[in-house]
PDB file of C-alpha atoms in Angstrom:
ATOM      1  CA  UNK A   1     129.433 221.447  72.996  1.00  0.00           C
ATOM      2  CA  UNK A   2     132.990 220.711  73.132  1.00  0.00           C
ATOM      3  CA  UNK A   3     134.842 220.539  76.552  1.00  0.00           C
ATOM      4  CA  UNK A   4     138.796 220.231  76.647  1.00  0.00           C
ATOM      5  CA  UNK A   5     141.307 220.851  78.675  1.00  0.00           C
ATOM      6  CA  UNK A   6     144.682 221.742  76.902  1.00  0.00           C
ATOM      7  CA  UNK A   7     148.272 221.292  78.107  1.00  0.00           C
ATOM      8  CA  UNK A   8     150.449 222.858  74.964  1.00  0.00           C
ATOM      9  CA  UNK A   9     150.202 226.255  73.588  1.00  0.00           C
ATOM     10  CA  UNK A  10     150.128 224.980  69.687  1.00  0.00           C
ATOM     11  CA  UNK A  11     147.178 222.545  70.679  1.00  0.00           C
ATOM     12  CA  UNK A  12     145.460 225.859  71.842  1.00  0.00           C
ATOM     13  CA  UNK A  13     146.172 227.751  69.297  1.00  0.00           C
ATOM     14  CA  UNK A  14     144.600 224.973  67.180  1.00  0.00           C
ATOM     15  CA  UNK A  15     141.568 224.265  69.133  1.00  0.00           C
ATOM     16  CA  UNK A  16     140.808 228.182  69.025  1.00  0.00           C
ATOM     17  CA  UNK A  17     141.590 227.693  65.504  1.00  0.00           C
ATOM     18  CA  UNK A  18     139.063 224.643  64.381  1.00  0.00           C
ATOM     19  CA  UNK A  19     136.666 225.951  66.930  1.00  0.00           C
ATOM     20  CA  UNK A  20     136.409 229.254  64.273  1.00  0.00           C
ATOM     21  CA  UNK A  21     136.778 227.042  61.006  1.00  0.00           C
ATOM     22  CA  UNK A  22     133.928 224.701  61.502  1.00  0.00           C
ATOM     23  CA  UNK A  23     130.601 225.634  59.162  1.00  0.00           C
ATOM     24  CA  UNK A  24     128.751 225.471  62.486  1.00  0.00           C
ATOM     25  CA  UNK A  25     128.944 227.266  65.892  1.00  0.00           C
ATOM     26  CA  UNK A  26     129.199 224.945  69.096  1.00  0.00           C
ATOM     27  CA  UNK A  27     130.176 226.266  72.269  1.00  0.00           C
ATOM     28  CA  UNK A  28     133.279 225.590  73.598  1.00  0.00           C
ATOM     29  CA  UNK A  29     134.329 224.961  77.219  1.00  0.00           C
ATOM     30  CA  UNK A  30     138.062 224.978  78.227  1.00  0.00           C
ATOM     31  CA  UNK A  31     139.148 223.964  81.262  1.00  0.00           C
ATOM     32  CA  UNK A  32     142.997 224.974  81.423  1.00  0.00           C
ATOM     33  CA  UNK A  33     143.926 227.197  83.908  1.00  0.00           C
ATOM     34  CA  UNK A  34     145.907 230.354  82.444  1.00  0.00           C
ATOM     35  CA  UNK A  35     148.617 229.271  85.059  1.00  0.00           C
ATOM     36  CA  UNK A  36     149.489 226.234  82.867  1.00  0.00           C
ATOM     37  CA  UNK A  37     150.125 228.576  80.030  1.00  0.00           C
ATOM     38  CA  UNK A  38     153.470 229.926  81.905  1.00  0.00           C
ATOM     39  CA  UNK A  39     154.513 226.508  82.577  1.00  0.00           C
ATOM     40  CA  UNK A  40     157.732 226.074  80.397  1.00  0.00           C
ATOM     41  CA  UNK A  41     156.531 222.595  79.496  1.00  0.00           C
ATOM     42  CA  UNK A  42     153.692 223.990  77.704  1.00  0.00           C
ATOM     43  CA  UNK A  43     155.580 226.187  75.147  1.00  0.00           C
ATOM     44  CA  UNK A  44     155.629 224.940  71.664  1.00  0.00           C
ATOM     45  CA  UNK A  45     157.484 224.976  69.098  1.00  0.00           C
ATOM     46  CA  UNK A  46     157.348 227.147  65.877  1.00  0.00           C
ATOM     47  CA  UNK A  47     156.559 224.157  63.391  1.00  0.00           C
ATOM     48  CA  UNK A  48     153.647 222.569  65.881  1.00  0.00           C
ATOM     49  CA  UNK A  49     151.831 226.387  65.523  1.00  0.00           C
ATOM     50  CA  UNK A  50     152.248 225.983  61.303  1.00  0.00           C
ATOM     51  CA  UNK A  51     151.890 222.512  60.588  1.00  0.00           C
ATOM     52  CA  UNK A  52     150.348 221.182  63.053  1.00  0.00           C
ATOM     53  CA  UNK A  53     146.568 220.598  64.254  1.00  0.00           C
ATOM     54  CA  UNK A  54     144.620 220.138  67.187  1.00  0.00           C
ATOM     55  CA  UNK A  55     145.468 216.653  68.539  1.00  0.00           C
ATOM     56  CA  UNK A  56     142.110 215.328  70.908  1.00  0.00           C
ATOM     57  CA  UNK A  57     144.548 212.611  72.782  1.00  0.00           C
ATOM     58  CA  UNK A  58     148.590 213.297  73.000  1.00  0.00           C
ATOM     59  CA  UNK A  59     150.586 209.737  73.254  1.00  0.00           C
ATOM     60  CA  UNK A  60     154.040 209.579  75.413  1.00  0.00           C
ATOM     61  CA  UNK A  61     156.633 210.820  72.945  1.00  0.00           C
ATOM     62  CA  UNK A  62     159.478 209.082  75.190  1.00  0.00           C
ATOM     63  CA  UNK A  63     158.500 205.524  74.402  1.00  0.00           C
ATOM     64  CA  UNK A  64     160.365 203.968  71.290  1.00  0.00           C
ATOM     65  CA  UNK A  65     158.738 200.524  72.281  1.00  0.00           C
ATOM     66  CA  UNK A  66     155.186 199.812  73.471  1.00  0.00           C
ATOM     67  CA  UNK A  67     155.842 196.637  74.547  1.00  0.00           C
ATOM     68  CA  UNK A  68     158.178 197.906  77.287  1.00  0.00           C
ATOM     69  CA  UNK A  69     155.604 199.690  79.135  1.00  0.00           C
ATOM     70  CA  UNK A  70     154.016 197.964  81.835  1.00  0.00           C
ATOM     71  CA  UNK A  71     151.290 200.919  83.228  1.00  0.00           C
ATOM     72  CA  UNK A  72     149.684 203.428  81.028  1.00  0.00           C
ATOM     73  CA  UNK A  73     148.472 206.659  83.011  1.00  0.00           C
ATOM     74  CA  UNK A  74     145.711 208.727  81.304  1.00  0.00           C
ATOM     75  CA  UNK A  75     145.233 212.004  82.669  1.00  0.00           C
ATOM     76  CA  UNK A  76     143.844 215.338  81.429  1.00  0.00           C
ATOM     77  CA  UNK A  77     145.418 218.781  82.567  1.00  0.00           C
ATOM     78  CA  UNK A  78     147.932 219.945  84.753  1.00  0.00           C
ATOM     79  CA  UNK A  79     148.718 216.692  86.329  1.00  0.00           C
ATOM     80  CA  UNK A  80     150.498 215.661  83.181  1.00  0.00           C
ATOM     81  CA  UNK A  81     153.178 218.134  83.763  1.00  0.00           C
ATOM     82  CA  UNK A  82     153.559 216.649  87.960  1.00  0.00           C
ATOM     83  CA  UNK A  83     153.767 213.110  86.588  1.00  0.00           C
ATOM     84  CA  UNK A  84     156.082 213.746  83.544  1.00  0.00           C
ATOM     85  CA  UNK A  85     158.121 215.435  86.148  1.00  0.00           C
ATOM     86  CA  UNK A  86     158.387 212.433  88.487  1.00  0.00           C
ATOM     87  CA  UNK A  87     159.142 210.124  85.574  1.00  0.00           C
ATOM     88  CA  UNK A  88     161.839 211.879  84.556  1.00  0.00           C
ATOM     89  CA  UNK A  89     163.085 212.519  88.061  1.00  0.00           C
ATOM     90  CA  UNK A  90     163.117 208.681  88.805  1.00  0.00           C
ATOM     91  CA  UNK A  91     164.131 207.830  85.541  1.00  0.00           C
ATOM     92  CA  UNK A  92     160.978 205.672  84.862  1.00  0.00           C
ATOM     93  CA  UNK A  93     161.149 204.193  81.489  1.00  0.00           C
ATOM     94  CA  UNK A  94     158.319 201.628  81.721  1.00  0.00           C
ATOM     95  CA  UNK A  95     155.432 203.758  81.935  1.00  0.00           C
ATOM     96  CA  UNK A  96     153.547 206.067  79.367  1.00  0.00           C
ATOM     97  CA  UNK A  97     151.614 208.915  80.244  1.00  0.00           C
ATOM     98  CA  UNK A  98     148.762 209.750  77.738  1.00  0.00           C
ATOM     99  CA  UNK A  99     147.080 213.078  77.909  1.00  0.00           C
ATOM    100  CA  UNK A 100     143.449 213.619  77.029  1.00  0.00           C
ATOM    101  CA  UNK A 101     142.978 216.940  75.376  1.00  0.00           C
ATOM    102  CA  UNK A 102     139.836 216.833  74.937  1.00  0.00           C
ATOM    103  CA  UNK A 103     137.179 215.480  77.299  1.00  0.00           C
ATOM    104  CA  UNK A 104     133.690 215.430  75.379  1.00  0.00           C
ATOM    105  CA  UNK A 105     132.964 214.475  73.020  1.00  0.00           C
ATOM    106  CA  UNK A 106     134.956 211.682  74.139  1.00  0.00           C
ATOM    107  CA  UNK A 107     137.829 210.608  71.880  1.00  0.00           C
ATOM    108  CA  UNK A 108     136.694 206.865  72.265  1.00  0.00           C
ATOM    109  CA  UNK A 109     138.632 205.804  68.799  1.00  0.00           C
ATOM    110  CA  UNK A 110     142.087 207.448  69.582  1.00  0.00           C
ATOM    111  CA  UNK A 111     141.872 206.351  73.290  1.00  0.00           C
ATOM    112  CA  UNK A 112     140.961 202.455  71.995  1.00  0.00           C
ATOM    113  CA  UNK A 113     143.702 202.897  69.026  1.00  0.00           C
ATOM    114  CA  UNK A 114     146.379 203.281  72.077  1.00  0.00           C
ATOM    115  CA  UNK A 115     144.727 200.894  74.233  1.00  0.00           C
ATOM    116  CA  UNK A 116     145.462 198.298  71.542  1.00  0.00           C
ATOM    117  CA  UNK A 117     149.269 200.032  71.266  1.00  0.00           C
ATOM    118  CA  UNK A 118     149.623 199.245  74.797  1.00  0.00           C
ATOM    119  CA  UNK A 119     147.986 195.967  74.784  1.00  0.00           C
ATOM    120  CA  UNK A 120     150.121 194.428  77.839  1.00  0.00           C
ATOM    121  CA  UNK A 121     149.985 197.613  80.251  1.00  0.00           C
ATOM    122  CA  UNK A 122     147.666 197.990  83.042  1.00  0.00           C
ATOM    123  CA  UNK A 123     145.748 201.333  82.370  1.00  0.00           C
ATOM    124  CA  UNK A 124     145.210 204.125  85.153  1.00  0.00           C
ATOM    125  CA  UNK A 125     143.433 207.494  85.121  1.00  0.00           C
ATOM    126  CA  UNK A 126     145.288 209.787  87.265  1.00  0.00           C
ATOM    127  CA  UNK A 127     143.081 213.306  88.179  1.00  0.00           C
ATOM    128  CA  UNK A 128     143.883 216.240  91.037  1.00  0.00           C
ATOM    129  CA  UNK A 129     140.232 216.709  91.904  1.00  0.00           C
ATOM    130  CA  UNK A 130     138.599 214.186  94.351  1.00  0.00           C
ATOM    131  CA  UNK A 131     137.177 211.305  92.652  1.00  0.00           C
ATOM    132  CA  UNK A 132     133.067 212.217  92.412  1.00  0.00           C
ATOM    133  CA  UNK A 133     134.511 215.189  90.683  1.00  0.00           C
ATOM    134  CA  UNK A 134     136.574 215.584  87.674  1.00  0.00           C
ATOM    135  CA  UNK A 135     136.326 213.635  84.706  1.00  0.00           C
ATOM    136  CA  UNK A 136     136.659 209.974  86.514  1.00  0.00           C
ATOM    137  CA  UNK A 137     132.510 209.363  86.528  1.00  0.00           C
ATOM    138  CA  UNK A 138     132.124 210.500  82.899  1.00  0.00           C
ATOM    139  CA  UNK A 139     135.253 207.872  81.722  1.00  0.00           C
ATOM    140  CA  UNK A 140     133.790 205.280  83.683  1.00  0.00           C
ATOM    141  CA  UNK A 141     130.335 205.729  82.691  1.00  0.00           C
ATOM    142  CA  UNK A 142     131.589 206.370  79.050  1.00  0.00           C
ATOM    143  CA  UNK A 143     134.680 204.674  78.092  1.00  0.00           C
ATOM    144  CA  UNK A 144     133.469 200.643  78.624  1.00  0.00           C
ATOM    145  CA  UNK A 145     135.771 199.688  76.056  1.00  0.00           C
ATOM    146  CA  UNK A 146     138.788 200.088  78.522  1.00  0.00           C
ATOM    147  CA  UNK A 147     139.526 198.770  81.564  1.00  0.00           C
ATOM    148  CA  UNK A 148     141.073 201.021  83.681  1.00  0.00           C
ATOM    149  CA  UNK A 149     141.571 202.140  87.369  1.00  0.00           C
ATOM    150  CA  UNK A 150     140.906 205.449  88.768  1.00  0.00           C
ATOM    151  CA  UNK A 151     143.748 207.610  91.183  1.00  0.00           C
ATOM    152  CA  UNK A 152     142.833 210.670  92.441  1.00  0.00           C
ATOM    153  CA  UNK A 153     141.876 212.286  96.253  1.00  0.00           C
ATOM    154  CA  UNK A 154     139.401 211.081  98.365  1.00  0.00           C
ATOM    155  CA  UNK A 155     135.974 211.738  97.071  1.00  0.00           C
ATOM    156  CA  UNK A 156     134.555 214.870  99.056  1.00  0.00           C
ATOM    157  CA  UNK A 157     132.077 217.416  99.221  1.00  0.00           C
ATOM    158  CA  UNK A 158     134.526 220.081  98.165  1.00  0.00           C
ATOM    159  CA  UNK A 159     137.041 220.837  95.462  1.00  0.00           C
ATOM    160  CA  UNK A 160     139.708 221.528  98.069  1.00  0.00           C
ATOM    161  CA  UNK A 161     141.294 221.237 101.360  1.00  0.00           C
ATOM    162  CA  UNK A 162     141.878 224.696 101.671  1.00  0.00           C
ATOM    163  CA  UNK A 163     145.467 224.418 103.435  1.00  0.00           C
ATOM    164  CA  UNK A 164     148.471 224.364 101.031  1.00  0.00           C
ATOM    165  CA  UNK A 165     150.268 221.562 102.909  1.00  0.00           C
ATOM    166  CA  UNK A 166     147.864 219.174 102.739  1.00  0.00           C
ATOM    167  CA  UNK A 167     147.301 219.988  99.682  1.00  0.00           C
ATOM    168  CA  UNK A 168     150.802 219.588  98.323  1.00  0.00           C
ATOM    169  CA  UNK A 169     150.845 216.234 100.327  1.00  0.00           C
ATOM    170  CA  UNK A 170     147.780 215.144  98.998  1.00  0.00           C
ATOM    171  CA  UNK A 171     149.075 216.020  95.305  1.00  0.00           C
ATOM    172  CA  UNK A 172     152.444 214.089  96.528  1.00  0.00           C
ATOM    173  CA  UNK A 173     150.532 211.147  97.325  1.00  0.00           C
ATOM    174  CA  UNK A 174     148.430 211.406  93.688  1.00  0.00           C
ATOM    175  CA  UNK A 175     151.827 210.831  91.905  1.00  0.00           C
ATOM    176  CA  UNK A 176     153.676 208.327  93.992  1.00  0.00           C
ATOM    177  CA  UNK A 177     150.646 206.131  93.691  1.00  0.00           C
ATOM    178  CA  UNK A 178     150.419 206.377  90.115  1.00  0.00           C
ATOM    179  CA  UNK A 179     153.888 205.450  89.574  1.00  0.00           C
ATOM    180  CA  UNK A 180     153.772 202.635  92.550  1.00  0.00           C
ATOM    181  CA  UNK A 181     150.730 200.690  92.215  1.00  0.00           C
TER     182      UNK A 181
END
């Protein structure tokens, strides 16, 4: 099976795309929300839906120089598009934020590629869901080749607090310790 969970429109498009071209059926298990699709940061442009092709692991386009960044957060989902928003808000420049499109099977190559890219940064996966949920116990059990730390709620026995406000706070939280630790 494949399991993903996309953040751009194009890299949909091309996921539903391979998924159909491949000599072989496999299932297929997305994990987006259809909220993220209205989120403007997910629209794509004309070009990525005609030349492009389904990218597994999308690097920071805003860094110019790897050696700059200091802290590498990994994260899968719509919790790209809350941290990209803080970075930009504080004007963080030292600090990459990788996306994982797809989840299994595990892009180990790409993800070690970067890992070597960003050879002086301390790595970080960053997830919404509490941490014996999500994908944090599959990377850790999976991905030995990098060492990283894990951010994310409180493990717990559900998905969610079930009050707004805490939630937002909790999501608050999430992102300020990503960029502060």
């Amino acid at each position: 099976m494949v399991v993903t969970n996309v953040t751009t429109a194009a890299n949909l498009f091309h996921l539903l795309r391979r998924q159909l071209k491949w000599p072989f059926r496999k299932p297929l298990i997305n994990f987006s929300p259809k909220a993220i699709l209205r989120h403007p940061g997910t629209y794509s442009e004309k070009s990525a839906f005609i030349n492009g092709a389904f990218k597994e692991v999308i690097d920071d386009a805003s860094v110019t120089q790897a050696g700059d960044i200091n802290k590498v957060l990994f994260c899968s989902g719509k919790v790209y598009y809350d941290l990209q928003e803080y970075k930009q808000k504080n004007n963080i420049s030292d600090v990459a934020i990788v996306r994982v499109e797809q989840l299994y099977p595990l892009p180990a190559v790409q993800l070690e590629d970067l890992y070597k890219k960003y050879s002086k940064s301390t790595w970080f996966w960053v997830q919404e869901e509490p941490l014996n949920m999500g994908a944090a116990s599959f990377l850790q059990m999976n991905l030995k080749s990098i060492n990283f730390g894990m951010i994310g709620r409180q493990p717990s026995a559900a998905t969610a607090t079930g009050h707004s406000k805490v939630h937002a706070q909790e999501q608050a939280e999430i992102i300020e310790t990503a960029f502060d630790i």
